[in-house]
Amino acid sequence: MNLTTYTREHHFYVAIAKHVFLHAEKGIVFVSDPIRLKDAEKFDLKPLVLYGLTVPGTQIEWCTFSLFDEPRSLFSVLLEGWEKAPGLRGYPDTLKINRHIVNACPHLQSSLDHIGGISLAVADGKDKQFSASLRVAQQRGLELGWRNRDGHVINDVKELNDHALNVHNEHINGRRWERIGNNSVKERAFEWMGLPFNASNAVSDFSKLDWVGGSWLSSWELNIPQNQKMHFWRHEINPGCYWLLSGEDKNIDYITDEDWDRRCALKAKILVDCWPNKPGDIANAIGITAKQLLWFLNGQAALSETERDDLSELLGIEASTDFVDYDVIGPCVLIAEGPKKCSNAYGELSNGGDIEYSVEVLPEKGTPDPSWRYVVFAAYGRLPNIFMIQRGSKTTDQLGEKLLMNYQGERKVPAAIYRDVVSTCAQCSTDPLLNRKLMTEFGERHKQYFREMGMDYHTWR
């Protein structure tokens, strides 16, 4: 390739860290399963802001942190990364950010102009690569705990940032990018590391706070259950950092049947709360009683492995790829039984709002259903789900992006597709076992239509 014409691009993101907190006595604490910020307070954990830069398509990234109460200037963070993190290869040609940063730091482009030659790009909803950069960076927070093997506590944010830079340098200097399993990613990383370091001497210090935070920093909380049972843990032989682990057993280091029951129940309850059939009908479909199902969902009793698997199959939840939790995959029809329950289920099925499309469908011709509104949505790479929302309900009054993340509003569809939406929802409501079967067939019929609709994600803004 011609390195002189290579376009350098970095992804820049900001969020409250999901897996890394600060404790006044224990120092930096790594949290195995994400915890709500209100619950973190109960363990005297202070949230940290994660700032990161990723080279798209390479698995090369750099991150740094600050206390939530002491945020850093975004421009100063960028300068630090470009000057100190060798894997970034200096200043980029293009810096891609999301719309939240655009609104939070409106003068970022003018700050970049002091460097010259760096343009801002705003990621849209269909940019899977950009949304993946933040998700991976959040997960890398756990790696900072795993790779702290020299038996000492990371006492404060400064030590954490030094450690994060050391891990980045080990990745680059140890040429770990050469051992990436994905050939296309490895090739991209090789090409990137062949670029010369792009330095600039035209910048002075810009440390003044230049942005404002907001609820978008912790939008990941949408999918996190409240009041989880957790405990501090520290290795007895090689102490190192403290961890906050799920469960009550201080020696837990594996996923027990009890853990699987608890995690399955958390996800199952979110769906059962909105399933278009009564809990008794769902229980009967898998050969248990309504009381058994409700006891399981409320954490009062276990199901056999077979019963748990049957319930998971019926509802559309499956073990995650790393086998530490369950993912809600759908596809299914749900009824919005109140704003909170609707938002919880939508968050699970949409990967926290990382959607390919999310629209209320209306017929191009004719009159819409007088009783129900229908929101069709899908996470990237998955078949569509449908939320039925009763007209005149509290959920209808709150319908919008605040309730459904990245909701795109109304879309008119051919009358035949609208009729198929209404008909499929009606049929799915008759038998719990029909729900996913019929929605899979619906998705196969119309997935291309809705995906093409999702291509114009930002035209509604």
Coordinates of C-alpha atoms in Angstrom, one line a residue:
M1 CA 0.0 0.0 0.0
N2 CA 1.0 3.6 -0.4
L3 CA 1.6 4.9 3.1
T4 CA 1.8 8.5 1.9
T5 CA -1.9 8.4 1.0
Y6 CA -3.1 6.4 4.0
T7 CA -5.9 8.1 5.8
R8 CA -5.4 8.1 9.6
E9 CA -8.5 7.8 11.6
H10 CA -9.0 7.5 15.4
H11 CA -12.3 6.8 17.3
F12 CA -12.6 9.0 20.4
Y13 CA -15.1 8.1 23.1
V14 CA -16.0 9.1 26.7
A15 CA -18.1 7.2 29.2
I16 CA -18.2 6.3 32.9
A17 CA -16.2 3.1 33.3
K18 CA -18.2 -0.1 33.8
H19 CA -15.6 -2.3 35.3
V20 CA -13.1 0.1 37.1
F21 CA -13.8 2.2 40.3
L22 CA -11.9 3.8 43.1
H23 CA -12.2 2.9 46.8
A24 CA -10.8 5.2 49.5
E25 CA -9.0 2.3 51.3
K26 CA -8.8 -0.4 48.7
G27 CA -7.6 1.7 45.8
I28 CA -8.6 0.8 42.3
V29 CA -11.3 -1.9 42.4
F30 CA -12.2 -4.0 39.3
V31 CA -15.8 -5.0 39.0
S32 CA -16.4 -8.4 37.3
D33 CA -20.0 -7.7 36.4
P34 CA -21.2 -4.1 35.7
I35 CA -23.0 -2.5 38.6
R36 CA -25.3 0.4 38.8
L37 CA -23.8 3.6 40.1
K38 CA -26.3 3.9 43.0
D39 CA -25.3 0.3 44.0
A40 CA -21.6 1.1 43.6
E41 CA -22.1 3.8 46.3
K42 CA -23.2 1.1 48.7
F43 CA -19.7 -0.4 48.4
D44 CA -18.1 3.1 48.7
L45 CA -16.9 3.0 45.1
K46 CA -16.4 6.2 43.2
P47 CA -17.0 6.2 39.5
L48 CA -14.3 6.9 37.0
V49 CA -14.6 8.5 33.6
L50 CA -13.0 6.5 30.8
Y51 CA -11.5 8.4 27.8
G52 CA -10.2 6.4 24.9
L53 CA -8.8 6.4 21.4
T54 CA -9.0 3.4 19.1
V55 CA -7.5 2.7 15.7
P56 CA -10.5 1.2 13.9
G57 CA -10.1 -2.3 12.7
T58 CA -6.7 -3.0 14.5
Q59 CA -7.5 -3.8 18.1
I60 CA -5.0 -1.0 19.0
E61 CA -6.3 1.4 21.6
W62 CA -5.2 3.6 24.4
C63 CA -7.3 4.8 27.4
T64 CA -7.0 7.0 30.4
F65 CA -9.2 7.8 33.4
S66 CA -10.3 10.6 35.7
L67 CA -12.5 10.8 38.8
F68 CA -16.1 11.5 37.8
D69 CA -16.0 14.6 40.1
E70 CA -12.7 15.8 38.5
P71 CA -13.2 15.5 34.7
R72 CA -10.4 16.3 32.3
S73 CA -10.3 18.5 29.3
L74 CA -11.1 16.4 26.3
F75 CA -8.6 18.3 24.2
S76 CA -5.8 17.7 26.8
V77 CA -6.7 14.0 26.8
L78 CA -6.4 13.8 23.0
L79 CA -3.0 15.6 23.1
E80 CA -1.8 13.2 25.8
G81 CA -2.8 10.1 23.8
W82 CA -1.3 11.4 20.5
E83 CA 2.0 12.3 22.1
K84 CA 2.5 9.4 24.6
A85 CA 0.8 6.3 23.1
P86 CA 3.0 4.9 20.4
G87 CA 0.4 2.7 18.9
L88 CA -1.7 5.7 17.8
R89 CA 1.1 6.9 15.6
G90 CA 0.6 10.5 16.6
Y91 CA -2.0 12.8 15.2
P92 CA -4.8 11.5 12.9
D93 CA -6.3 13.0 9.8
T94 CA -9.8 12.3 11.0
L95 CA -11.2 12.1 14.6
K96 CA -14.5 10.3 14.8
I97 CA -16.8 11.0 17.7
N98 CA -20.4 10.5 18.6
R99 CA -23.2 13.0 18.8
H100 CA -23.0 13.2 22.6
I101 CA -19.4 14.5 22.4
V102 CA -20.5 17.0 19.7
N103 CA -23.1 18.4 22.0
A104 CA -20.9 18.2 25.2
C105 CA -17.9 19.9 23.6
P106 CA -19.0 22.2 20.8
H107 CA -15.6 23.9 20.4
L108 CA -13.6 20.7 19.9
Q109 CA -13.1 21.4 16.2
S110 CA -11.8 24.9 16.9
S111 CA -9.4 23.4 19.4
L112 CA -8.2 20.9 16.8
D113 CA -7.6 23.8 14.4
H114 CA -4.6 24.7 16.6
I115 CA -3.0 21.5 15.3
G116 CA -4.2 21.8 11.8
G117 CA -5.3 19.2 9.3
I118 CA -7.5 17.2 11.7
S119 CA -11.2 17.0 10.8
L120 CA -14.1 15.8 13.0
A121 CA -16.5 13.1 11.8
V122 CA -19.6 12.2 13.6
A123 CA -20.5 8.5 13.8
D124 CA -24.1 7.6 12.9
G125 CA -26.2 4.8 14.2
K126 CA -25.2 2.3 11.6
D127 CA -21.5 2.6 12.3
K128 CA -21.0 -0.7 14.0
Q129 CA -17.3 -0.3 14.1
F130 CA -17.5 2.9 16.1
S131 CA -19.9 1.6 18.6
A132 CA -17.8 -1.5 19.0
S133 CA -14.7 0.6 19.9
L134 CA -16.3 1.8 23.2
R135 CA -17.7 -1.6 24.1
V136 CA -14.2 -3.2 23.6
A137 CA -12.6 -0.4 25.6
Q138 CA -15.0 -1.0 28.5
Q139 CA -14.1 -4.7 28.5
R140 CA -10.4 -3.8 28.3
G141 CA -10.9 -2.2 31.8
L142 CA -11.0 -5.8 33.1
E143 CA -7.8 -6.5 31.3
L144 CA -6.1 -3.8 33.4
G145 CA -6.9 -5.9 36.5
W146 CA -5.9 -9.3 34.9
R147 CA -2.6 -7.9 33.8
N148 CA -1.6 -6.4 37.2
R149 CA 0.3 -9.4 38.4
D150 CA 3.1 -7.9 40.5
G151 CA 1.2 -8.1 43.7
H152 CA 0.5 -4.5 44.6
V153 CA -2.6 -2.4 44.9
I154 CA -3.1 0.3 42.3
N155 CA -3.7 3.1 44.8
D156 CA -5.2 6.0 42.7
V157 CA -6.1 7.2 39.3
K158 CA -2.6 8.3 38.5
E159 CA -1.2 4.8 39.1
L160 CA -4.1 3.4 37.1
N161 CA -3.3 5.7 34.1
D162 CA 0.4 4.7 34.3
H163 CA -0.6 1.1 34.3
A164 CA -2.9 1.6 31.4
L165 CA -0.1 3.2 29.4
N166 CA 2.3 0.4 30.3
V167 CA -0.2 -2.2 29.1
H168 CA -0.6 -0.2 25.8
N169 CA 3.2 -0.1 25.4
E170 CA 3.5 -3.9 26.1
H171 CA 0.9 -4.5 23.4
I172 CA 2.9 -2.4 20.9
N173 CA 6.5 -3.1 21.9
G174 CA 5.8 -6.8 22.4
R175 CA 4.2 -6.8 18.9
R176 CA 1.1 -8.5 20.3
W177 CA -0.8 -7.1 17.3
E178 CA 1.2 -9.6 15.2
R179 CA -0.6 -12.5 17.0
I180 CA -4.1 -11.3 16.3
G181 CA -6.1 -14.3 15.1
N182 CA -8.3 -12.4 12.6
N183 CA -6.2 -12.1 9.4
S184 CA -7.9 -9.0 8.1
V185 CA -7.4 -7.3 11.5
K186 CA -3.8 -8.4 11.6
E187 CA -3.2 -7.0 8.1
R188 CA -4.8 -3.7 9.0
A189 CA -2.6 -3.5 12.2
F190 CA 0.5 -4.3 10.2
E191 CA -0.3 -1.5 7.8
W192 CA -1.1 0.9 10.6
M193 CA 2.1 0.2 12.5
G194 CA 4.1 0.9 9.2
L195 CA 3.0 4.5 9.3
P196 CA 5.5 7.1 10.5
F197 CA 4.8 8.9 13.8
N198 CA 2.9 12.0 13.0
A199 CA 4.2 14.7 15.3
S200 CA 3.3 18.4 15.7
N201 CA 5.0 21.2 17.6
A202 CA 2.2 23.7 17.0
V203 CA 0.2 23.0 20.2
S204 CA 0.5 24.6 23.6
D205 CA -1.2 23.4 26.8
F206 CA -5.0 23.2 26.7
S207 CA -6.0 21.9 30.1
K208 CA -9.1 24.1 30.8
L209 CA -12.3 22.0 31.1
D210 CA -14.0 22.2 27.7
W211 CA -17.1 19.9 28.0
V212 CA -20.1 19.1 30.1
G213 CA -21.3 15.6 31.1
G214 CA -24.7 14.1 31.1
S215 CA -26.7 11.0 31.5
W216 CA -25.3 9.7 28.3
L217 CA -22.0 8.9 30.1
S218 CA -23.8 6.0 32.0
S219 CA -26.3 4.9 29.4
W220 CA -25.0 1.4 29.8
E221 CA -26.8 1.3 33.2
L222 CA -30.0 0.6 31.3
N223 CA -29.3 -3.1 31.1
I224 CA -27.9 -3.6 34.6
P225 CA -30.1 -5.1 37.4
Q226 CA -30.4 -3.4 40.7
N227 CA -29.3 -4.5 44.1
Q228 CA -27.0 -7.3 43.0
K229 CA -25.3 -9.5 45.6
M230 CA -21.6 -8.8 45.3
H231 CA -18.5 -9.1 47.5
F232 CA -14.9 -7.9 47.6
W233 CA -12.2 -10.5 46.7
R234 CA -8.4 -10.5 46.7
H235 CA -6.1 -13.3 45.9
E236 CA -4.6 -14.8 49.1
I237 CA -1.2 -15.8 47.6
N238 CA -0.6 -12.9 45.1
P239 CA -2.9 -10.2 46.5
G240 CA -2.6 -7.5 43.8
C241 CA -5.8 -5.4 43.3
Y242 CA -9.2 -5.8 44.9
W243 CA -12.1 -7.2 42.8
L244 CA -15.8 -6.9 43.3
L245 CA -17.4 -10.2 42.3
S246 CA -20.9 -11.4 41.9
G247 CA -22.4 -13.6 44.6
E248 CA -21.9 -14.1 48.3
D249 CA -19.3 -16.8 48.4
K250 CA -16.0 -15.0 49.0
N251 CA -14.1 -17.8 47.3
I252 CA -16.2 -17.9 44.1
D253 CA -14.1 -18.1 41.0
Y254 CA -16.3 -20.0 38.7
I255 CA -19.9 -19.9 37.5
T256 CA -22.0 -22.2 39.6
D257 CA -25.5 -23.6 38.8
E258 CA -26.9 -21.1 41.3
D259 CA -25.2 -18.3 39.4
W260 CA -26.6 -19.6 36.1
D261 CA -30.1 -19.7 37.7
R262 CA -29.8 -16.2 39.0
R263 CA -28.5 -14.7 35.8
C264 CA -31.0 -16.6 33.7
A265 CA -33.8 -15.5 36.0
L266 CA -32.8 -11.8 35.7
K267 CA -33.0 -11.8 31.9
A268 CA -36.1 -14.1 31.8
K269 CA -38.1 -11.8 34.2
I270 CA -37.4 -8.8 32.0
L271 CA -39.0 -10.7 29.0
V272 CA -41.8 -12.4 30.9
D273 CA -42.9 -9.0 32.2
C274 CA -43.6 -8.0 28.6
W275 CA -44.5 -11.3 27.0
P276 CA -47.9 -11.3 25.3
N277 CA -49.0 -14.4 27.3
K278 CA -49.7 -14.9 31.0
P279 CA -46.9 -16.4 33.1
G280 CA -49.1 -19.5 33.6
D281 CA -49.3 -20.1 29.9
I282 CA -45.5 -19.8 29.6
A283 CA -45.0 -22.2 32.6
N284 CA -47.4 -24.7 31.0
A285 CA -45.6 -24.5 27.7
I286 CA -42.4 -25.8 29.3
G287 CA -44.1 -28.3 31.7
I288 CA -43.9 -26.5 35.0
T289 CA -46.4 -24.7 37.2
A290 CA -47.0 -21.0 37.4
K291 CA -45.7 -20.9 40.9
Q292 CA -42.5 -22.7 39.9
L293 CA -41.9 -20.1 37.2
L294 CA -42.6 -17.1 39.5
W295 CA -40.5 -18.5 42.3
F296 CA -37.6 -18.9 39.8
L297 CA -38.0 -15.4 38.4
N298 CA -38.0 -14.0 41.9
G299 CA -34.9 -16.0 42.9
Q300 CA -36.9 -18.1 45.4
A301 CA -36.4 -21.5 43.8
A302 CA -34.3 -23.1 41.1
L303 CA -35.3 -24.9 38.0
S304 CA -33.8 -28.1 36.7
E305 CA -31.2 -27.6 33.9
T306 CA -33.6 -28.9 31.4
E307 CA -36.4 -26.6 32.5
R308 CA -34.1 -23.7 32.6
D309 CA -32.9 -24.5 29.0
D310 CA -36.5 -24.9 27.8
L311 CA -37.4 -21.5 29.3
S312 CA -34.4 -19.9 27.7
E313 CA -35.2 -21.4 24.3
L314 CA -38.9 -20.2 24.5
L315 CA -37.9 -16.6 25.5
G316 CA -34.9 -16.3 23.2
I317 CA -32.0 -16.0 25.7
E318 CA -28.7 -17.9 25.4
A319 CA -25.3 -18.1 27.1
S320 CA -23.0 -15.3 26.1
T321 CA -19.9 -16.1 24.0
D322 CA -17.7 -16.0 27.1
F323 CA -20.1 -18.1 29.1
V324 CA -20.4 -15.7 32.0
D325 CA -23.9 -14.4 31.4
Y326 CA -27.0 -14.7 29.2
D327 CA -27.7 -12.6 26.2
V328 CA -31.3 -11.7 25.0
I329 CA -31.4 -12.5 21.3
G330 CA -35.1 -12.6 20.3
P331 CA -36.8 -12.3 17.9
C332 CA -40.1 -11.9 19.6
V333 CA -43.3 -9.8 20.0
L334 CA -43.6 -8.0 23.3
I335 CA -46.3 -5.8 24.9
A336 CA -45.2 -2.6 26.7
E337 CA -46.5 -3.2 30.2
G338 CA -45.4 0.1 31.6
P339 CA -42.5 2.4 30.6
K340 CA -39.9 0.9 32.8
K341 CA -40.6 -2.7 31.8
C342 CA -40.7 -1.6 28.2
S343 CA -37.4 0.2 28.5
N344 CA -35.7 -2.7 30.2
A345 CA -36.7 -5.3 27.6
Y346 CA -35.9 -2.9 24.7
G347 CA -32.4 -2.4 26.2
E348 CA -31.7 -6.1 26.4
L349 CA -33.0 -6.9 22.9
S350 CA -31.2 -3.9 21.4
N351 CA -27.8 -4.3 23.1
G352 CA -28.4 -1.1 25.1
G353 CA -29.7 0.9 22.2
D354 CA -27.1 -0.3 19.6
I355 CA -29.8 -0.7 17.0
E356 CA -29.8 -1.1 13.3
Y357 CA -33.3 0.4 13.2
S358 CA -36.1 1.3 15.6
V359 CA -39.3 2.7 14.1
E360 CA -43.0 2.9 14.7
V361 CA -44.6 1.5 11.5
L362 CA -47.7 3.1 10.0
P363 CA -49.5 2.0 6.8
E364 CA -48.8 4.1 3.6
K365 CA -52.5 3.7 2.8
G366 CA -55.4 3.1 5.1
T367 CA -56.0 3.6 8.8
P368 CA -53.6 2.3 11.5
D369 CA -54.7 -0.1 14.2
P370 CA -57.0 1.9 16.6
S371 CA -55.8 0.0 19.7
W372 CA -52.1 -0.6 19.3
R373 CA -49.0 1.1 18.1
Y374 CA -46.2 -1.1 16.7
V375 CA -42.4 -0.4 17.1
V376 CA -40.2 -2.6 15.0
F377 CA -36.5 -2.7 16.0
A378 CA -33.4 -4.8 15.8
A379 CA -29.9 -4.9 17.1
Y380 CA -27.2 -5.1 14.4
G381 CA -27.1 -8.5 12.7
R382 CA -30.3 -9.8 14.3
L383 CA -33.8 -10.3 13.2
P384 CA -36.5 -7.7 14.1
N385 CA -38.6 -7.6 17.3
I386 CA -41.9 -5.9 17.7
F387 CA -43.2 -3.9 20.7
M388 CA -46.9 -3.5 20.9
I389 CA -47.8 -0.3 22.8
Q390 CA -51.4 0.3 23.7
R391 CA -52.8 3.7 22.6
G392 CA -53.5 6.0 25.5
S393 CA -51.2 4.2 27.9
K394 CA -48.4 5.8 30.0
T395 CA -45.9 4.1 27.7
T396 CA -47.5 5.8 24.6
D397 CA -47.2 9.2 26.3
Q398 CA -43.5 8.6 26.8
L399 CA -42.7 7.0 23.5
G400 CA -39.5 8.6 22.2
E401 CA -35.7 8.3 22.4
K402 CA -35.8 8.8 26.2
L403 CA -37.8 5.6 26.5
L404 CA -36.3 3.7 23.6
M405 CA -32.6 4.5 23.0
N406 CA -31.9 5.6 19.4
Y407 CA -35.6 5.4 18.5
Q408 CA -36.1 6.8 15.0
G409 CA -39.8 7.8 15.0
E410 CA -42.6 7.0 12.6
R411 CA -42.1 5.4 9.3
K412 CA -44.8 4.6 6.7
V413 CA -44.5 1.1 5.2
P414 CA -46.5 -0.7 2.5
A415 CA -49.9 -1.7 3.6
A416 CA -49.1 -5.4 3.1
I417 CA -46.1 -5.1 5.5
Y418 CA -48.2 -3.3 8.1
R419 CA -50.9 -5.9 7.9
D420 CA -48.2 -8.6 8.4
V421 CA -47.0 -6.8 11.5
V422 CA -50.5 -6.7 13.0
S423 CA -51.3 -10.2 12.0
T424 CA -48.0 -11.6 13.3
C425 CA -48.5 -9.9 16.7
A426 CA -52.0 -11.3 17.0
Q427 CA -50.8 -14.8 16.3
C428 CA -47.9 -14.6 18.6
S429 CA -50.2 -13.6 21.4
T430 CA -52.2 -16.9 21.2
D431 CA -49.4 -19.3 22.2
P432 CA -46.0 -18.7 23.9
L433 CA -44.4 -21.4 21.7
L434 CA -45.4 -19.6 18.5
N435 CA -43.8 -16.2 19.4
R436 CA -40.2 -16.8 18.3
K437 CA -41.2 -19.2 15.5
L438 CA -43.5 -16.7 13.8
M439 CA -41.2 -13.7 14.5
T440 CA -38.3 -15.6 12.8
E441 CA -40.5 -16.2 9.8
F442 CA -41.6 -12.5 9.8
G443 CA -38.0 -11.4 10.0
E444 CA -36.9 -13.6 7.1
R445 CA -39.7 -12.1 5.0
H446 CA -38.9 -8.5 5.8
K447 CA -35.4 -8.2 7.2
Q448 CA -34.0 -6.7 4.0
Y449 CA -36.8 -4.1 3.8
F450 CA -36.2 -2.9 7.4
R451 CA -32.4 -3.0 7.1
E452 CA -32.6 -0.7 4.0
M453 CA -34.9 1.5 6.1
G454 CA -32.2 1.6 8.7
M455 CA -29.6 2.9 6.2
D456 CA -31.0 6.4 6.5
Y457 CA -30.6 6.4 10.3
H458 CA -29.9 10.1 10.7
T459 CA -32.4 11.5 8.2
W460 CA -35.0 11.8 10.9
R461 CA -32.8 14.1 13.1

